[in-house]
PDB file of C-alpha atoms in Angstrom:
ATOM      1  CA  UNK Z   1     -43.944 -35.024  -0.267  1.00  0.00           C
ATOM      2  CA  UNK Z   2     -41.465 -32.389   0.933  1.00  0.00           C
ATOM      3  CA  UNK Z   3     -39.460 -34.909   2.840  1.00  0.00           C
ATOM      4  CA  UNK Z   4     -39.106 -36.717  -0.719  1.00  0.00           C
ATOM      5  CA  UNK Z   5     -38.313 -33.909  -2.347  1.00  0.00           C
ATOM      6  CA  UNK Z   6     -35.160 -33.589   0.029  1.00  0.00           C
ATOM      7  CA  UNK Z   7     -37.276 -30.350   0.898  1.00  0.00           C
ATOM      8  CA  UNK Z   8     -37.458 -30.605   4.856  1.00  0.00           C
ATOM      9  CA  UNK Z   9     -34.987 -32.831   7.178  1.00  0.00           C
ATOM     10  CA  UNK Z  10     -37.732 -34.007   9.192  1.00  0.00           C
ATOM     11  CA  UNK Z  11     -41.730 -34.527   9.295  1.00  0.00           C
ATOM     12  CA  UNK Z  12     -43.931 -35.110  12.660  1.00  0.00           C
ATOM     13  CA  UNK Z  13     -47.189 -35.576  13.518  1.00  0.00           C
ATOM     14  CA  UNK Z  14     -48.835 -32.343  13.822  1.00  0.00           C
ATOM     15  CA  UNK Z  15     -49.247 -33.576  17.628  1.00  0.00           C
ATOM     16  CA  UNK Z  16     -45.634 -33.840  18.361  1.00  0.00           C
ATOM     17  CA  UNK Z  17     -44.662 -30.627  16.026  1.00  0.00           C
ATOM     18  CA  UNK Z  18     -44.535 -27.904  18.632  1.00  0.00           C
ATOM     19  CA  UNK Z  19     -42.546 -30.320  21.168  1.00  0.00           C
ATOM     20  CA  UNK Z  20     -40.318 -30.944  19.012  1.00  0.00           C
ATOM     21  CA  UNK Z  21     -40.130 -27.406  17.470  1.00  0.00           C
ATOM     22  CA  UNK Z  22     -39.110 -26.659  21.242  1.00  0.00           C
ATOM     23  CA  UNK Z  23     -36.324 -29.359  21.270  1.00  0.00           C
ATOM     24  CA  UNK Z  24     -34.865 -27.506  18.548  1.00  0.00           C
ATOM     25  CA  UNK Z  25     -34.979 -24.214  19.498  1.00  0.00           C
ATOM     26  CA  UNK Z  26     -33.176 -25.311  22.730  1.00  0.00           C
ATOM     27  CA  UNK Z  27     -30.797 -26.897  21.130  1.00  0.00           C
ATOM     28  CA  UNK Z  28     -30.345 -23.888  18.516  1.00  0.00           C
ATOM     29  CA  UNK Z  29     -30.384 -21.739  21.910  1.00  0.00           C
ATOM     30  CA  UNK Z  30     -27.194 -23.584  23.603  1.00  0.00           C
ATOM     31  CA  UNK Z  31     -24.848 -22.693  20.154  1.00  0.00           C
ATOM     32  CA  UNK Z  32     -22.869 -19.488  20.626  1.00  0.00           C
ATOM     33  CA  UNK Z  33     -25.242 -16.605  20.391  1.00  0.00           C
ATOM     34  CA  UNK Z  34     -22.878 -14.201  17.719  1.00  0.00           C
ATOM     35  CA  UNK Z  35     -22.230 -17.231  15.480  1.00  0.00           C
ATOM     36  CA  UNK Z  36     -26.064 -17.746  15.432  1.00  0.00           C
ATOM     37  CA  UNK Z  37     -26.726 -14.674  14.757  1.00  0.00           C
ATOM     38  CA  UNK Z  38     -24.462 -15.185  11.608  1.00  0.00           C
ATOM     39  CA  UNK Z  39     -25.573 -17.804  10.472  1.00  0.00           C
ATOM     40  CA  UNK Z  40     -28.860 -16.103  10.542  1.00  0.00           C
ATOM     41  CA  UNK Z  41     -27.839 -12.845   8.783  1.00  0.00           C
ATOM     42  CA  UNK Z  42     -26.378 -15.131   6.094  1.00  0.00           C
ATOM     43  CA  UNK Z  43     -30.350 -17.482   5.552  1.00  0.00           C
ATOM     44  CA  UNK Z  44     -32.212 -13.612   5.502  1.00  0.00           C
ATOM     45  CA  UNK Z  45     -28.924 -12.349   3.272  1.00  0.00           C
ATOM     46  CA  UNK Z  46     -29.808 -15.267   0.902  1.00  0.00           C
ATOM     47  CA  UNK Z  47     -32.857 -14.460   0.219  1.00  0.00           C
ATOM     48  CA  UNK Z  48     -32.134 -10.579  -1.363  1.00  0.00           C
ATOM     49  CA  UNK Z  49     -29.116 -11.222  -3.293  1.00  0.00           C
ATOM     50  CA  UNK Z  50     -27.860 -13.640  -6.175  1.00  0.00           C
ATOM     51  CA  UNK Z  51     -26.476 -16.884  -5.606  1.00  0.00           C
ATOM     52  CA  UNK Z  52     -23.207 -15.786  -6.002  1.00  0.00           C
ATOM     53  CA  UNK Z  53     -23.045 -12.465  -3.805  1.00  0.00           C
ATOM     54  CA  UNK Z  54     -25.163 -14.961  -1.032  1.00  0.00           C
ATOM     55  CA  UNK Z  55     -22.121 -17.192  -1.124  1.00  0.00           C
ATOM     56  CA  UNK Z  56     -19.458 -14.693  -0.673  1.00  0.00           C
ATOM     57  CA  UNK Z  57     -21.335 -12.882   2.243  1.00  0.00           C
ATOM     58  CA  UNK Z  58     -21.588 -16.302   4.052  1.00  0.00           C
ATOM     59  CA  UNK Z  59     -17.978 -16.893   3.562  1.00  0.00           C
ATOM     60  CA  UNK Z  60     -16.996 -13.692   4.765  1.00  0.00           C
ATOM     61  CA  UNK Z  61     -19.153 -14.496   7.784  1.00  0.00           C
ATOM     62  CA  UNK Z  62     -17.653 -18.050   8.212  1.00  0.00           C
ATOM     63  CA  UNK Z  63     -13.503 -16.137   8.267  1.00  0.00           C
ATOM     64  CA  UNK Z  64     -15.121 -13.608  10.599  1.00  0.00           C
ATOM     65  CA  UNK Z  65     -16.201 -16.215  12.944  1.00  0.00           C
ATOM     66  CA  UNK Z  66     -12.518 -17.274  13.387  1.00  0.00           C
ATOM     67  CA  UNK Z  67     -11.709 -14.150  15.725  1.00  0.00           C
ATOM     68  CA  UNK Z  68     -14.030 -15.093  18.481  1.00  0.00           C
ATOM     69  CA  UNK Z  69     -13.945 -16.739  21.430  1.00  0.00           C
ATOM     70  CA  UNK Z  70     -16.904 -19.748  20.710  1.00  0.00           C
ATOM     71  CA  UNK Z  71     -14.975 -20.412  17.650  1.00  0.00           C
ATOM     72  CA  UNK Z  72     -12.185 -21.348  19.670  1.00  0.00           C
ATOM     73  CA  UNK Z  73     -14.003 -22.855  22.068  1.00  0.00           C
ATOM     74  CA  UNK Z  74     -16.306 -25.056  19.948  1.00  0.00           C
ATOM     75  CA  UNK Z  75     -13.323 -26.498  17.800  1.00  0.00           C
ATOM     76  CA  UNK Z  76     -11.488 -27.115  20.735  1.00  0.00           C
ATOM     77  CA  UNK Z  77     -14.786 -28.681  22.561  1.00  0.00           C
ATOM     78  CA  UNK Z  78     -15.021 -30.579  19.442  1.00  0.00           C
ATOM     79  CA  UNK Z  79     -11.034 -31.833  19.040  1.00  0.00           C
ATOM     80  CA  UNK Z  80     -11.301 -32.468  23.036  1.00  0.00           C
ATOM     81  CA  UNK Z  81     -14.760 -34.561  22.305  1.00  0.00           C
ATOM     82  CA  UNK Z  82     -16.290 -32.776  25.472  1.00  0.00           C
ATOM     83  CA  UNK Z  83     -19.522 -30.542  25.339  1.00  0.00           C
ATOM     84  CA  UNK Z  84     -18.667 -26.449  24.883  1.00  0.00           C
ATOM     85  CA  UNK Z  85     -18.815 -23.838  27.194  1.00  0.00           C
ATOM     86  CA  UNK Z  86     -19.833 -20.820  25.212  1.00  0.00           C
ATOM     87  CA  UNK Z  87     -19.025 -17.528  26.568  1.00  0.00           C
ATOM     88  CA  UNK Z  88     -20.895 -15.432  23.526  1.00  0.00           C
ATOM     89  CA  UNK Z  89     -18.043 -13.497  22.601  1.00  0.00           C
TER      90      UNK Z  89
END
């Protein structure tokens, strides 16, 4: 019902669910660490404020993000079509 509801990306079988819960978090654990980290400020930042403040807080994050290193790194990675090589800064 969630899935239909455009609530969730994806549904598993409850015996597949921590495997794949794994699959993500390694995946989620080869990004750049400090853009993570935003990312995740900005979902717990979400829930306090208004719509509106929520918005400009992850846009402030997103121009911040532009001064480091991965940044750099994962557009170039991206332009180049070759995996990154994330140095966390």
């Amino acid at each position: 019902e969630a899935e239909r509801a455009g609530l969730v990306s994806r549904v598993f079988p409850a015996d597949q669910l921590v495997d794949e819960a794994v699959k993500t978090a390694e995946k989620i654990a080869g990004l750049s660490q400090p853009i993570v980290q935003m990312v995740k400020d900005a979902v717990n930042q979400s829930f306090e404020v208004p719509l509106s403040a929520g918005l400009t807080f992850e846009r402030r994050l997103f121009h911040a993000t532009f001064g480091s290193h991965d940044q750099k790194e994962g557009m170039g990675a991206f332009a180049e079509k070759r995996k990154p090589s994330f140095k966390h800064k």
